[in-house]
JSON list of C-alpha atoms and ligand atoms in Angstrom, two decimals:
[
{"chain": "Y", "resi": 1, "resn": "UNK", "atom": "CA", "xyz": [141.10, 79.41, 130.71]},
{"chain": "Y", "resi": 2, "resn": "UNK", "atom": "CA", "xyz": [140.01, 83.32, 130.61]},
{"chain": "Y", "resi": 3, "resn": "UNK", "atom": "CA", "xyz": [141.58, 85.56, 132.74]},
{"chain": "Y", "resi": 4, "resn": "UNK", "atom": "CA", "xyz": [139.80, 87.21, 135.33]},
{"chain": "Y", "resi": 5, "resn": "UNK", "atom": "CA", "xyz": [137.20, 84.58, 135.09]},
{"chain": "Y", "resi": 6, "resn": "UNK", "atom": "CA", "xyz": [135.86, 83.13, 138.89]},
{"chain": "Y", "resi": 7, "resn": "UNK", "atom": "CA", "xyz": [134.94, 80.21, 137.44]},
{"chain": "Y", "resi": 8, "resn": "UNK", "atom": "CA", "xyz": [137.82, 79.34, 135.35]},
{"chain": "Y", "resi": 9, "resn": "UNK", "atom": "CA", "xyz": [139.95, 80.18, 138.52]},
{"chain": "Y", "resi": 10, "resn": "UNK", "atom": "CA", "xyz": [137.81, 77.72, 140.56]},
{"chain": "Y", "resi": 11, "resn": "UNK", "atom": "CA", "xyz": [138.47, 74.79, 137.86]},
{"chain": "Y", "resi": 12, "resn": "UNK", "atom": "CA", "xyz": [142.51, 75.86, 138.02]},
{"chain": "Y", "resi": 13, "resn": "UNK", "atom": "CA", "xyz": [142.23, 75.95, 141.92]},
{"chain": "Y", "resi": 14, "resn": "UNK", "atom": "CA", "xyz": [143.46, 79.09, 142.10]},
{"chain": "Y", "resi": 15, "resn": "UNK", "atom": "CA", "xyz": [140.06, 79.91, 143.96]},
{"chain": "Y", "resi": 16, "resn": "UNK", "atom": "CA", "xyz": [138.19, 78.03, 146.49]},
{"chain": "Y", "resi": 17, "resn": "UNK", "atom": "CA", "xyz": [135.29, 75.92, 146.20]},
{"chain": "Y", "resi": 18, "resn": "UNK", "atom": "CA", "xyz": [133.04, 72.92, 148.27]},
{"chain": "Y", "resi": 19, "resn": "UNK", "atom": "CA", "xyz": [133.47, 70.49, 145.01]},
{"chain": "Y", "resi": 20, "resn": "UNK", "atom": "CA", "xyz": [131.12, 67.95, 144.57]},
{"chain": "Y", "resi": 21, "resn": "UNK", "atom": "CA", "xyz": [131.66, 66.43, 141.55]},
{"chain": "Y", "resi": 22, "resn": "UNK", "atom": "CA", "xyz": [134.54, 66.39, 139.16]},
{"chain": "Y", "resi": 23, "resn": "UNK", "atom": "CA", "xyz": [135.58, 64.93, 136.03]},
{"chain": "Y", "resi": 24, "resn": "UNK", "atom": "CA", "xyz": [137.37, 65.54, 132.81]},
{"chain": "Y", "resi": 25, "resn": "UNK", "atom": "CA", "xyz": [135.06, 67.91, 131.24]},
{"chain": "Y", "resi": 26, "resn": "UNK", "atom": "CA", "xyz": [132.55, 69.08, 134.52]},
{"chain": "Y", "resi": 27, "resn": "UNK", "atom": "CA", "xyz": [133.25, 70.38, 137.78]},
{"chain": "Y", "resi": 28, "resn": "UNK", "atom": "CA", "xyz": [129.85, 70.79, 140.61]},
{"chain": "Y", "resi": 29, "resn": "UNK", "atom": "CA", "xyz": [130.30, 72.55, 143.73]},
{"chain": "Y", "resi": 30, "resn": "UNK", "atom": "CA", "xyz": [128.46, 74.81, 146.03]},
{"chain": "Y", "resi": 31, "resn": "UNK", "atom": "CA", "xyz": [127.20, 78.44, 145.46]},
{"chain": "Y", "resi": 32, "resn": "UNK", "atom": "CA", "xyz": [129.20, 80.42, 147.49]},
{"chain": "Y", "resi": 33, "resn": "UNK", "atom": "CA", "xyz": [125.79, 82.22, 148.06]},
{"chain": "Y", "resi": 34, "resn": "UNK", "atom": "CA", "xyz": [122.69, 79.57, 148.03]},
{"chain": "Y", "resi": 35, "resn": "UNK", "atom": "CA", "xyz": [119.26, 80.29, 147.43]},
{"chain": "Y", "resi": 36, "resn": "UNK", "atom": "CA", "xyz": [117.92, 77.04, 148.57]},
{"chain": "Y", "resi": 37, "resn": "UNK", "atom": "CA", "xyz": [119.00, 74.36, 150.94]},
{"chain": "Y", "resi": 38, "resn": "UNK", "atom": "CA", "xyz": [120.58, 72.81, 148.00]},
{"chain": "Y", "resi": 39, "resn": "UNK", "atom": "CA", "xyz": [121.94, 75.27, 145.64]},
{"chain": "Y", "resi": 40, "resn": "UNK", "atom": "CA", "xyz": [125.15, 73.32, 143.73]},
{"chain": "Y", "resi": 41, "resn": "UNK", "atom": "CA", "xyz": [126.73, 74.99, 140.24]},
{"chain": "Y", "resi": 42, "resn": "UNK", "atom": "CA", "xyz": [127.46, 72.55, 137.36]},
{"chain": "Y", "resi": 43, "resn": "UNK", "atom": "CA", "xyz": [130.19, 74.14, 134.98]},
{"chain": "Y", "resi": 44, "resn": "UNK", "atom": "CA", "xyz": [131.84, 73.09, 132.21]},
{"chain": "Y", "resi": 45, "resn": "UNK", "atom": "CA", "xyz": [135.88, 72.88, 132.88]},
{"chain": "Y", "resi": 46, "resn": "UNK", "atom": "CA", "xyz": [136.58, 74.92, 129.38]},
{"chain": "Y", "resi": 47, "resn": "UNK", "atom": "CA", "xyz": [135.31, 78.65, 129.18]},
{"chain": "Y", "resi": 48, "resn": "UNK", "atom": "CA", "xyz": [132.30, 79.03, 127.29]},
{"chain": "Y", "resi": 49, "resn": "UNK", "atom": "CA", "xyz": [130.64, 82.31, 128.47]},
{"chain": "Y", "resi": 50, "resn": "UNK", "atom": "CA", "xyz": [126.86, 81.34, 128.39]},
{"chain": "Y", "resi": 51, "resn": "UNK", "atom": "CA", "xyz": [124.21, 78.97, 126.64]},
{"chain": "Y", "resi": 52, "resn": "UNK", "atom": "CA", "xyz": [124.32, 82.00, 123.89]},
{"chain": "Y", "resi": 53, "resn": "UNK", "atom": "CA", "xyz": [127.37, 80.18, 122.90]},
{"chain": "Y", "resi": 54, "resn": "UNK", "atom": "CA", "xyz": [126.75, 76.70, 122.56]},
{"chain": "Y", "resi": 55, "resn": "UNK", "atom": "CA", "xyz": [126.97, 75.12, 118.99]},
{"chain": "Y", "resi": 56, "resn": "UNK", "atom": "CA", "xyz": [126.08, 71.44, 117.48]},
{"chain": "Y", "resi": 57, "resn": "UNK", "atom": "CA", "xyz": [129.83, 70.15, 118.76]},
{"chain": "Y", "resi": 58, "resn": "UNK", "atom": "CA", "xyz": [129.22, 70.87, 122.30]},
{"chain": "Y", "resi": 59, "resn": "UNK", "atom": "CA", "xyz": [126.31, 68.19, 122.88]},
{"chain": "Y", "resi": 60, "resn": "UNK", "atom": "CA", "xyz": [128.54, 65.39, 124.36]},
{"chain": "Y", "resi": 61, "resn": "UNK", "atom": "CA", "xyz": [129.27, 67.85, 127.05]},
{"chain": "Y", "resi": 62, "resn": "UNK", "atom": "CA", "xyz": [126.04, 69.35, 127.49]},
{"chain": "Y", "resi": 63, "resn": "UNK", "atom": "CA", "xyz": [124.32, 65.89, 127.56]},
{"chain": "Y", "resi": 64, "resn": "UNK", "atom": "CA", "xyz": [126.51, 64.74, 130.05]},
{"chain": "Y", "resi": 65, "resn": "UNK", "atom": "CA", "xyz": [126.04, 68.07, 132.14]},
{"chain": "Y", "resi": 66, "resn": "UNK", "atom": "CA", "xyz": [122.26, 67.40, 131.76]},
{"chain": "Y", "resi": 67, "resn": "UNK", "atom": "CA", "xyz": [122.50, 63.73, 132.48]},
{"chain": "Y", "resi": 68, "resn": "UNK", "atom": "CA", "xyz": [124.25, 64.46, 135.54]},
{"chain": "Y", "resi": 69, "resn": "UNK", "atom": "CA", "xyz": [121.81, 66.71, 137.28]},
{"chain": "Y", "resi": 70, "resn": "UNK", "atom": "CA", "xyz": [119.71, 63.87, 138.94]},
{"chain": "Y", "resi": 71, "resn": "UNK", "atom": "CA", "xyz": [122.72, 62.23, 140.27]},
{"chain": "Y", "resi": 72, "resn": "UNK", "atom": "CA", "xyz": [124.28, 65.29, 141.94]},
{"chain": "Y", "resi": 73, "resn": "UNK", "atom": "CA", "xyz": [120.87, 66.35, 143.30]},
{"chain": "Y", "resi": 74, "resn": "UNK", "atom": "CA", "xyz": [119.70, 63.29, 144.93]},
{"chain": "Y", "resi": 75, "resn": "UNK", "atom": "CA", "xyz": [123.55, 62.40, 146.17]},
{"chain": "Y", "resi": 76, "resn": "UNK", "atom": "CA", "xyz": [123.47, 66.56, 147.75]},
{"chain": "Y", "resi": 77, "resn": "UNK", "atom": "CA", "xyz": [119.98, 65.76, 150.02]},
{"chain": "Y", "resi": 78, "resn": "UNK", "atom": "CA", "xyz": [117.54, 66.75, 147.18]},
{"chain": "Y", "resi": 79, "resn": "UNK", "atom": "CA", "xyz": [114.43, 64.25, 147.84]},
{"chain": "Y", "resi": 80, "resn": "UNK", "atom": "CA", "xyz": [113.13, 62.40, 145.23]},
{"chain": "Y", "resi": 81, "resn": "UNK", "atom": "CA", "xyz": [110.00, 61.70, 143.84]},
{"chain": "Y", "resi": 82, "resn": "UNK", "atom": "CA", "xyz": [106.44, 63.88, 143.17]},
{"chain": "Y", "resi": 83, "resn": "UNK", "atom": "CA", "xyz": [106.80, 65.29, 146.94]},
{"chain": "Y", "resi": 84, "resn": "UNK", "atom": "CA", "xyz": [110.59, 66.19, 146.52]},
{"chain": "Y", "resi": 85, "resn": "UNK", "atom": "CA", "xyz": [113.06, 66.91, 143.56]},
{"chain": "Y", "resi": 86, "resn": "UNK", "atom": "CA", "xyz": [114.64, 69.68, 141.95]},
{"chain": "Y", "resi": 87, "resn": "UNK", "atom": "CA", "xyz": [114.61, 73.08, 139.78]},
{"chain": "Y", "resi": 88, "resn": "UNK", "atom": "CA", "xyz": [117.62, 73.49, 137.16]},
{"chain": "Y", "resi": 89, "resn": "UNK", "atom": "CA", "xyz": [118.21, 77.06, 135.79]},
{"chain": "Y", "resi": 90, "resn": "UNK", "atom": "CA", "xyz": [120.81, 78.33, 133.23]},
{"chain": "Y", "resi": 91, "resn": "UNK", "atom": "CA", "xyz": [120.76, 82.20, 133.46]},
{"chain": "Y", "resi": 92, "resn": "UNK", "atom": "CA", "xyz": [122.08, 83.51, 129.87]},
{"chain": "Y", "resi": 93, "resn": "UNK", "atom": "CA", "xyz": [123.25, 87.11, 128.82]},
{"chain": "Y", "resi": 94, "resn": "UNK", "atom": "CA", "xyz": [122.03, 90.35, 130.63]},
{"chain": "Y", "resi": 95, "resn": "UNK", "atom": "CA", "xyz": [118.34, 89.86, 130.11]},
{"chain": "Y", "resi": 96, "resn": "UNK", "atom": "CA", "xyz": [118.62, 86.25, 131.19]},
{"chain": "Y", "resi": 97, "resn": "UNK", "atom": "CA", "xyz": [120.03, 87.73, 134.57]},
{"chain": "Y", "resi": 98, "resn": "UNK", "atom": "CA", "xyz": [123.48, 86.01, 134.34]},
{"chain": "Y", "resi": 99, "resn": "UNK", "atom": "CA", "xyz": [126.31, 87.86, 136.69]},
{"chain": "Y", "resi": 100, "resn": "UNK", "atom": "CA", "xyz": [129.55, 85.04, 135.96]},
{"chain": "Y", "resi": 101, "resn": "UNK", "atom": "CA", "xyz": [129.94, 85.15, 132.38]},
{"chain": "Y", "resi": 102, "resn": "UNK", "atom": "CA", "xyz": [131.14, 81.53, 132.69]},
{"chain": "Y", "resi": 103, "resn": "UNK", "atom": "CA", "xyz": [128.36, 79.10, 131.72]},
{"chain": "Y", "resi": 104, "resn": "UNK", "atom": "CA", "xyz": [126.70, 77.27, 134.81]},
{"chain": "Y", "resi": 105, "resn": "UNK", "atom": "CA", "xyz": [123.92, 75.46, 135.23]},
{"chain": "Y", "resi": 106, "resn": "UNK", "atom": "CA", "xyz": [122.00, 75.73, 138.91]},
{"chain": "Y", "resi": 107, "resn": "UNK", "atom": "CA", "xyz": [120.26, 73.09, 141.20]},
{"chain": "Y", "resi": 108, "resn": "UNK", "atom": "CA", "xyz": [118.69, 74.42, 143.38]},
{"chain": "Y", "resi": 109, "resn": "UNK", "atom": "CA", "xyz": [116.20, 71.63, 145.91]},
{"chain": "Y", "resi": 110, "resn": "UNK", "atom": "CA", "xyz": [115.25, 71.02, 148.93]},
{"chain": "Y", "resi": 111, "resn": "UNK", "atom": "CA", "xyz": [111.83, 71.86, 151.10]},
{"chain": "Y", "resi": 112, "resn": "UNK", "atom": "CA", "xyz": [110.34, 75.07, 150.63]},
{"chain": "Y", "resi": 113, "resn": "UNK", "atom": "CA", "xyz": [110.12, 78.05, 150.69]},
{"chain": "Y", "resi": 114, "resn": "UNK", "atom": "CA", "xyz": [113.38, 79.38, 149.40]},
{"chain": "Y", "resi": 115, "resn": "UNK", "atom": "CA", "xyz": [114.81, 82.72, 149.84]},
{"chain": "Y", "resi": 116, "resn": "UNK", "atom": "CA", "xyz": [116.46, 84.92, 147.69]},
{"chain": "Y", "resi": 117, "resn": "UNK", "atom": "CA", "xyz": [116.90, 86.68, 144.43]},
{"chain": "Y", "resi": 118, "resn": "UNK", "atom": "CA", "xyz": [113.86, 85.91, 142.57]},
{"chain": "Y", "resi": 119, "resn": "UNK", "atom": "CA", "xyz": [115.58, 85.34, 139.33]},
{"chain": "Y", "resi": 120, "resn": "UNK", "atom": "CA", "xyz": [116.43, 82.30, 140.46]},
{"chain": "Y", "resi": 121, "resn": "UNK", "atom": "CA", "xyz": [113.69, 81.49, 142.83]},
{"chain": "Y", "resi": 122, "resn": "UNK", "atom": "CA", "xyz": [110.31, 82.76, 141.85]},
{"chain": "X", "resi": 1, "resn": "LIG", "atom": "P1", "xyz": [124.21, 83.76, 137.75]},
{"chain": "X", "resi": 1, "resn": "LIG", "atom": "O1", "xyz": [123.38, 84.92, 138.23]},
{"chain": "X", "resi": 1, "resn": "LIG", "atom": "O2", "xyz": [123.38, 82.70, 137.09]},
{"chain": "X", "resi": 1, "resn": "LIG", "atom": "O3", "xyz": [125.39, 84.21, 136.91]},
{"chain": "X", "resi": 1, "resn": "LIG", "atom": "O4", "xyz": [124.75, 83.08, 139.07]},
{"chain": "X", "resi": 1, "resn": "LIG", "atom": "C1", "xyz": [126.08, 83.18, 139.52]},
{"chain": "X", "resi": 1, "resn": "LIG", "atom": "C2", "xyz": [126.14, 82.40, 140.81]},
{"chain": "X", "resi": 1, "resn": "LIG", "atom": "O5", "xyz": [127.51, 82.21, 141.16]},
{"chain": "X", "resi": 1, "resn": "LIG", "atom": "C3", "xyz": [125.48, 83.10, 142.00]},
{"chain": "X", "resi": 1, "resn": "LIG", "atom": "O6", "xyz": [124.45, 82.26, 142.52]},
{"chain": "X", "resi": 1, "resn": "LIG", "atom": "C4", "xyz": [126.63, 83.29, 143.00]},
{"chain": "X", "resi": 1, "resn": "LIG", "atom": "O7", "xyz": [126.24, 83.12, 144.34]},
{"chain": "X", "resi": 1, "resn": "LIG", "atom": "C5", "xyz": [127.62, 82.22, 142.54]},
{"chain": "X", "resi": 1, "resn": "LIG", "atom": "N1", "xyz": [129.01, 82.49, 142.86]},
{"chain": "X", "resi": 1, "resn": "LIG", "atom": "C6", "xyz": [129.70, 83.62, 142.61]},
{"chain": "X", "resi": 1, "resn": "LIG", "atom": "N2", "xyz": [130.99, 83.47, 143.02]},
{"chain": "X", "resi": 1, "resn": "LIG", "atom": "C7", "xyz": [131.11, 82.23, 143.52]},
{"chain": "X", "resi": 1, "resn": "LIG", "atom": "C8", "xyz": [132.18, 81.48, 144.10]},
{"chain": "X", "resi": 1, "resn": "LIG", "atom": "N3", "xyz": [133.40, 82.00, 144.23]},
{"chain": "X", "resi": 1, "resn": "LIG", "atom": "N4", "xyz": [131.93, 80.22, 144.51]},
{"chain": "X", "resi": 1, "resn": "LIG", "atom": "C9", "xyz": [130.70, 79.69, 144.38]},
{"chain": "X", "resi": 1, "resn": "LIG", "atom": "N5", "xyz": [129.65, 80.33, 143.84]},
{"chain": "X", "resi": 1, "resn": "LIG", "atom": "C10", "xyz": [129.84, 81.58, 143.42]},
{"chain": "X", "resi": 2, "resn": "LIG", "atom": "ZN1", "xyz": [135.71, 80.81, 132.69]}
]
């Protein structure tokens, strides 16, 4: 855990969140802000700040993360097929427009158009 980090606060429950999903290594819930009409976070539970980060021993993690993206959006009202589905984004570092330093991966779905910041959106 890092101090002063929202995320790591959220895994430790010492913040609130609307979880979705939970096991030993992820944790899904809601942005507290969404951009969509399904906007969920993915996070790992440990503190990795960003993608920037990520070496060869963090695949079983990632793969999992990755693996788990269709089953979160189509369980949180994303439709599916050609007419429906999802976009994923992992904002990394300043340029990549990241605010949480606290690696998170978003899904965002559901009929457009969708609002908001547009590096998330456009
Ligand atoms: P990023 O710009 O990729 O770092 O996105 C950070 C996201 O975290 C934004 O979409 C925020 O709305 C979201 N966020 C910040 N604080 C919270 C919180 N306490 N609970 C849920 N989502 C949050
Ligand atoms: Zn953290």
């Amino acid at each position: 855990m890092s101090e002063n980090c929202i995320f790591c606060k959220i895994v430790a429950n010492e913040l609130p969140s609307k979880k979705v999903y939970e096991d030993d290594d992820l944790l899904a819930f809601l942005d507290i802000s969404p951009l969509a009409p399904v906007h969920i976070l993915v996070i790992p539970k440990h503190h990795i700040v960003s993608l920037q980060d990520v070496t060869d021993s963090d695949q079983p993690w990632l793969g999992k993360m990755m693996a788990l993206v269709p089953k979160l959006a189509a369980e949180n009202g994303c439709e599916p097929g050609p007419d429906g589905g999802f976009r994923i984004v992992v904002n990394s570092g300043q340029h990549g427009g990241q605010e949480v330093d606290h690696l998170h991966l978003h899904i965002l779905g559901g009929p457009r158009p969708w609002s908001g910041r547009a590096s998330l959106t456009a």
